[in-house]
PDB file of C-alpha atoms in Angstrom:
ATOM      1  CA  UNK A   1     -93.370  -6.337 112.539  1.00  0.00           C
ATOM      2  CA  UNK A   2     -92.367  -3.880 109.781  1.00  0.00           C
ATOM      3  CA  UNK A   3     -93.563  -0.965 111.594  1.00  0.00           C
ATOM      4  CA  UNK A   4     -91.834  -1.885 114.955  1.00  0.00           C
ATOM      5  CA  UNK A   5     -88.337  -2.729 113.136  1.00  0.00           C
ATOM      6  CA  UNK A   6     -88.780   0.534 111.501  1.00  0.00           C
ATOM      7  CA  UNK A   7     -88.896   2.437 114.904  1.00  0.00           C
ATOM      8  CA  UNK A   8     -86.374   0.370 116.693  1.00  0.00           C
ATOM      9  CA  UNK A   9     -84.425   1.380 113.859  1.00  0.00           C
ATOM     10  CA  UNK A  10     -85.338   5.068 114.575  1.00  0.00           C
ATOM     11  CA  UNK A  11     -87.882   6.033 111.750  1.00  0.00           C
ATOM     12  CA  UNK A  12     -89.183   9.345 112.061  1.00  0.00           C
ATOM     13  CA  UNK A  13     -90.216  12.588 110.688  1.00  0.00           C
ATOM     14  CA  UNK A  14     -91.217  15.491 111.602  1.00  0.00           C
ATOM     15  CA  UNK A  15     -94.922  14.299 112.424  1.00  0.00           C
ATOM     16  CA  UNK A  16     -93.526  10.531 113.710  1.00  0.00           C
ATOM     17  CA  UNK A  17     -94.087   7.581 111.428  1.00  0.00           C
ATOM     18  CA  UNK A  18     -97.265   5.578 109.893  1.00  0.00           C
ATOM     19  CA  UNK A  19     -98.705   2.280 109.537  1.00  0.00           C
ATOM     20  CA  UNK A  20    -101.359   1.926 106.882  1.00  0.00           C
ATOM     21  CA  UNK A  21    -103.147  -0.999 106.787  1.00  0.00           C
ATOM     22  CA  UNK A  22    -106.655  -1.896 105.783  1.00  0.00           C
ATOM     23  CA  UNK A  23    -107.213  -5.045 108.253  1.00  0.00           C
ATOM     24  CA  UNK A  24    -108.070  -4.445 111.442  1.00  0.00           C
ATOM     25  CA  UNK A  25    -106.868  -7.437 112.794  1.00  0.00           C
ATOM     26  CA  UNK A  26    -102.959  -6.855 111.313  1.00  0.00           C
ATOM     27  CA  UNK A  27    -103.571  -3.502 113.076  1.00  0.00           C
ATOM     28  CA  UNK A  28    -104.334  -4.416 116.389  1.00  0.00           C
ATOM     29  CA  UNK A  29    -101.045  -6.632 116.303  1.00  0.00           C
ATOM     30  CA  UNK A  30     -99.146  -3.972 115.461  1.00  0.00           C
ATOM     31  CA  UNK A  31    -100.389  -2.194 118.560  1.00  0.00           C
ATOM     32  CA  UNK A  32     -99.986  -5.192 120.564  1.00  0.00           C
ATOM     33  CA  UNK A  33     -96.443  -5.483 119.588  1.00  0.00           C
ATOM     34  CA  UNK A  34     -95.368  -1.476 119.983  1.00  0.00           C
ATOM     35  CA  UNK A  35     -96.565  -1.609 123.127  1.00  0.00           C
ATOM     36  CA  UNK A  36     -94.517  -4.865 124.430  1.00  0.00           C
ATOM     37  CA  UNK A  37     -91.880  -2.693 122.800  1.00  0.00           C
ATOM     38  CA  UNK A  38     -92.399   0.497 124.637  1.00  0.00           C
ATOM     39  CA  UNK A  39     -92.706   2.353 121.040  1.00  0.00           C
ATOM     40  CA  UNK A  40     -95.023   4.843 121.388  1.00  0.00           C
ATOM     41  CA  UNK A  41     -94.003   7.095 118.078  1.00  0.00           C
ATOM     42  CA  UNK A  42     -96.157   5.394 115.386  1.00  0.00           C
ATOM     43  CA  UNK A  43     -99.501   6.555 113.975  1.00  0.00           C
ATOM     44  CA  UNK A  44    -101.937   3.456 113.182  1.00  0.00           C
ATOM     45  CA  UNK A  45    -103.986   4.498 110.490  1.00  0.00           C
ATOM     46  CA  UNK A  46    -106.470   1.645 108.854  1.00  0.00           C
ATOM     47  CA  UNK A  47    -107.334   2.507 105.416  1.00  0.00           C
ATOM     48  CA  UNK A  48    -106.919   1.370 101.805  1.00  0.00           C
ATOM     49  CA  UNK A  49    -103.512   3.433 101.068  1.00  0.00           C
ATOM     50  CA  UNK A  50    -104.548   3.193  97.600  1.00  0.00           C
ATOM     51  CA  UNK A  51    -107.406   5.683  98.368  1.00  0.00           C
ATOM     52  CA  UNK A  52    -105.710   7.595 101.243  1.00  0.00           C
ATOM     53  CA  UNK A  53    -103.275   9.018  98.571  1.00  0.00           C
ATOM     54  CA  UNK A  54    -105.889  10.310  95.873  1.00  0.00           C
ATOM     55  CA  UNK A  55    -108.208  11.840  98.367  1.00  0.00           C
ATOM     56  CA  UNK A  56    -105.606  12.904 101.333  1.00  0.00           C
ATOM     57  CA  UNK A  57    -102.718  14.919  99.245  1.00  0.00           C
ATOM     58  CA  UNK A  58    -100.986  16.019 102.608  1.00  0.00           C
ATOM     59  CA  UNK A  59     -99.375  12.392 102.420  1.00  0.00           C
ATOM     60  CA  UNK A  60     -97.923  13.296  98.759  1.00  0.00           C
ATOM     61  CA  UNK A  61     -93.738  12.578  99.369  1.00  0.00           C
ATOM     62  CA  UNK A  62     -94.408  13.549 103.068  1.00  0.00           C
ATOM     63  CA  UNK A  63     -91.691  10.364 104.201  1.00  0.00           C
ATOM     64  CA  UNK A  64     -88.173   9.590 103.463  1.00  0.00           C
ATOM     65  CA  UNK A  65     -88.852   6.379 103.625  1.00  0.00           C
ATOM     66  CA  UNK A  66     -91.839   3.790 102.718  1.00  0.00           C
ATOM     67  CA  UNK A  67     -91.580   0.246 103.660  1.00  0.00           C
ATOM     68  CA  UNK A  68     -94.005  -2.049 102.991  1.00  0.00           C
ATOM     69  CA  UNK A  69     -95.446  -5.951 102.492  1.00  0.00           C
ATOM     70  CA  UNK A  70     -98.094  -5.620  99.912  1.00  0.00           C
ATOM     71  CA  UNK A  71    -100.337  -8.329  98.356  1.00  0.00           C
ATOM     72  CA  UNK A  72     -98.118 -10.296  96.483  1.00  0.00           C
ATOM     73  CA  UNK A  73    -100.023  -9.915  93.556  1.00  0.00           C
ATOM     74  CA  UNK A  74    -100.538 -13.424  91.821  1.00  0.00           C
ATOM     75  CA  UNK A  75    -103.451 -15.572  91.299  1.00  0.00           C
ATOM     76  CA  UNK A  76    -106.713 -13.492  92.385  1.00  0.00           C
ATOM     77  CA  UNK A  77    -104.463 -10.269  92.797  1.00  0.00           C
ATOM     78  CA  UNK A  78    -102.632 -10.041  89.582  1.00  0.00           C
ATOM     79  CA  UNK A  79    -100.453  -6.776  89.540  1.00  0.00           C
ATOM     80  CA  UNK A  80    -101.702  -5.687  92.919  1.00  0.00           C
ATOM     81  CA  UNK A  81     -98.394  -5.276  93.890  1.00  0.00           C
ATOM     82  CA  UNK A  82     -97.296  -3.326  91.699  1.00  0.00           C
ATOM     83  CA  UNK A  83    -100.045  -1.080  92.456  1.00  0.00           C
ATOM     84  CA  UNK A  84     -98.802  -0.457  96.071  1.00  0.00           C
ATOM     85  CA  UNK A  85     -95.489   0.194  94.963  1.00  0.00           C
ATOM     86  CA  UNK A  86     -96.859   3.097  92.707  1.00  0.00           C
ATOM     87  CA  UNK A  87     -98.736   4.345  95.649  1.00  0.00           C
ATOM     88  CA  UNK A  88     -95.850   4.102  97.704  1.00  0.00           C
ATOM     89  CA  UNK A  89     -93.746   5.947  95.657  1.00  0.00           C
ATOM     90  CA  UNK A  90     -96.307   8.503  95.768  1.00  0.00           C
ATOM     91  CA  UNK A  91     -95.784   9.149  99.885  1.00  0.00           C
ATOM     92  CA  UNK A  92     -92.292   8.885  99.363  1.00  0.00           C
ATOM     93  CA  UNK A  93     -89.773  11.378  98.256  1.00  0.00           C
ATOM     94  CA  UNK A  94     -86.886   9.013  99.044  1.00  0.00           C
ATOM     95  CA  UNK A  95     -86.647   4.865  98.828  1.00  0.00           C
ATOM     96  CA  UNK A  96     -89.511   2.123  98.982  1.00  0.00           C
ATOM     97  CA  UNK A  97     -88.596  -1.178 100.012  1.00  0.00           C
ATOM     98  CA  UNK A  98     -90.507  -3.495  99.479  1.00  0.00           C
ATOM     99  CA  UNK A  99     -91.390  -7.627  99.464  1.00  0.00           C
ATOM    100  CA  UNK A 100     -92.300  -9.524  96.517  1.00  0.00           C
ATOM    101  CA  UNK A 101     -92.512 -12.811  95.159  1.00  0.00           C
ATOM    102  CA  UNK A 102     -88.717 -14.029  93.631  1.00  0.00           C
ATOM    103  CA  UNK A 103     -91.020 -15.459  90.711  1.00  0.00           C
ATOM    104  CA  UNK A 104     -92.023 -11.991  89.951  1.00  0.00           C
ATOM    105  CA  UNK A 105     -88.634 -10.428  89.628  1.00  0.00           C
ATOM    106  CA  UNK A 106     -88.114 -10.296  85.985  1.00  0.00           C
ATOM    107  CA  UNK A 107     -91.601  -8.828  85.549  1.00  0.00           C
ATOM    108  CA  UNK A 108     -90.771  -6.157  88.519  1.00  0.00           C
ATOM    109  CA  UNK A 109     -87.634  -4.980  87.665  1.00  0.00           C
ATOM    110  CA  UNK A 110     -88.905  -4.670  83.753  1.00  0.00           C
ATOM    111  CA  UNK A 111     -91.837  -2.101  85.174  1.00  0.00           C
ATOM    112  CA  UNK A 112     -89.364  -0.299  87.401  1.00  0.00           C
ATOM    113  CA  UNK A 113     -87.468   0.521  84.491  1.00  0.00           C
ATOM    114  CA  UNK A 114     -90.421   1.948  82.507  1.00  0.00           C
ATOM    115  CA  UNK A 115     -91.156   3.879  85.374  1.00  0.00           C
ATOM    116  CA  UNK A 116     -87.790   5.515  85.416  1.00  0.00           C
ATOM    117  CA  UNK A 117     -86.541   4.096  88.822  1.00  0.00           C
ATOM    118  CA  UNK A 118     -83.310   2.848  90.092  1.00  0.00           C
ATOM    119  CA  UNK A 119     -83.868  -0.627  91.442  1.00  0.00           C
ATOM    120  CA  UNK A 120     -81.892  -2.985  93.570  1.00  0.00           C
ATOM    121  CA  UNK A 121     -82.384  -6.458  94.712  1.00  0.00           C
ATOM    122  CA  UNK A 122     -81.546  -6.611  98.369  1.00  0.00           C
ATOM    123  CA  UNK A 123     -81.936  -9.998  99.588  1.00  0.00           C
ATOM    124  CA  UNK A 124     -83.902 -13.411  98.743  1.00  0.00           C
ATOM    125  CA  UNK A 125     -85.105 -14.431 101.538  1.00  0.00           C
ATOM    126  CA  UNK A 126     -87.211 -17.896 102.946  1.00  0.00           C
ATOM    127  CA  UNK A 127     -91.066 -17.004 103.866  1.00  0.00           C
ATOM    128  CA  UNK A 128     -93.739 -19.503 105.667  1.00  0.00           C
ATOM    129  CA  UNK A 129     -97.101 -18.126 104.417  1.00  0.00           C
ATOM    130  CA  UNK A 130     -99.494 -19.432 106.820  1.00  0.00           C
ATOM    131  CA  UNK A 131    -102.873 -20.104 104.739  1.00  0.00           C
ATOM    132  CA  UNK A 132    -105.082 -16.962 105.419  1.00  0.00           C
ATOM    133  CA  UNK A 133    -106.949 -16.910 101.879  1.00  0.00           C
ATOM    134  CA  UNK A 134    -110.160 -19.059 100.676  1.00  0.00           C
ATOM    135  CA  UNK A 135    -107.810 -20.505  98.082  1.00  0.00           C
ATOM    136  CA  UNK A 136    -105.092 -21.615  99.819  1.00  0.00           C
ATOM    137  CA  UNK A 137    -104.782 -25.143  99.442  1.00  0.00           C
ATOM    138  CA  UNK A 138    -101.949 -25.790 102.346  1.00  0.00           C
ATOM    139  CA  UNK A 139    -102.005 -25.066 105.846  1.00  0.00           C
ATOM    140  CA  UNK A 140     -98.851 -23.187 104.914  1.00  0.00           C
ATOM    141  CA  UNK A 141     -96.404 -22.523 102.080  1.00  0.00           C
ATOM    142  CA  UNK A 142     -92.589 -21.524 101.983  1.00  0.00           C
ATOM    143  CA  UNK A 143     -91.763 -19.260  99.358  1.00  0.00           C
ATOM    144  CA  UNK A 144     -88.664 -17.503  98.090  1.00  0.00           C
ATOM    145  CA  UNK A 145     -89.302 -13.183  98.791  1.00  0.00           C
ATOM    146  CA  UNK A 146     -86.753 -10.738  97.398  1.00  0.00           C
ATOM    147  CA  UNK A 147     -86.369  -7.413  99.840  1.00  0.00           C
ATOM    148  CA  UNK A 148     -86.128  -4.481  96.712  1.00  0.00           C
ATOM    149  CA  UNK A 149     -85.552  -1.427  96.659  1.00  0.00           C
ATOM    150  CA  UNK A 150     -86.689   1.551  94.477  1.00  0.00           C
ATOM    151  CA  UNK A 151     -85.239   5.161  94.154  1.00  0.00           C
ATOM    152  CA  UNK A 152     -86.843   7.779  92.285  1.00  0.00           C
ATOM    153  CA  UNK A 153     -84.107   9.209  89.982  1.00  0.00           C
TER     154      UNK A 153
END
């Protein structure tokens, strides 16, 4: 839903707009739901992004803008994160927004400010989590999500 919000909201560059994603499955909805929309402007790529930037440099601060849901990095996935942010501010010569856990805030904006970055808390927002992990106890969760937002300086 990212992706289509971003071109409804008219995302584009000079080569269109990507969606990176590594599961097939989250893919093939995205493609599902651009074409209900009639978007026809966004590049579906699957891939690890985390690779896709050390061995594909052409993506190196191609976009204005990165937006992006990573693993929220708890549990099993401990600073994972994190670790998409960095990448993302990699593709990006602009802003990243991003989702994370409001539990992980203090430890966020900390990094952010080692890394040198200005960083704003957008909005806490209400999620349902629907249970798509081996350990996931509950058939869903809700959690509290900030929307941030990091500039390179």
């Amino acid at each position: 839903m990212l992706t289509a919000a971003a071109a409804i909201l008219g995302a584009a560059t000079v080569v269109g707009f990507f969606s990176f994603d590594i599961d097939s499955d989250a893919l093939e909805t995205c493609k599902e739901n651009l074409e209900e929309l009639e978007i026809t402007t966004a590049e579906l790529v699957q891939a690890d992004v985390r690779q896709l930037v050390l061995s594909h440099s052409r993506f190196t601060k191609l976009f204005d803008t990165v937006v992006l849901n990573p693993p929220f990095g708890t549990k099993c996935n401990q600073g994972i994160d994190l670790e998409f942010v960095r990448v993302a501010l990699e593709l990006s010569h602009g802003s990243v927004y991003s989702l994370h856990k409001t539990s992980t805030r203090p430890h966020i904006l900390k990094t952010a400010g080692r890394w040198g970055l200005e960083v704003q808390v957008l909005a806490r927002l209400r999620y349902d989590l629907p249970s798509t992990y081996k350990f996931h106890k509950k058939k869903s969760v809700d959690i509290e999500v900030d929307v941030i937002k990091f500039t390179h300086k």
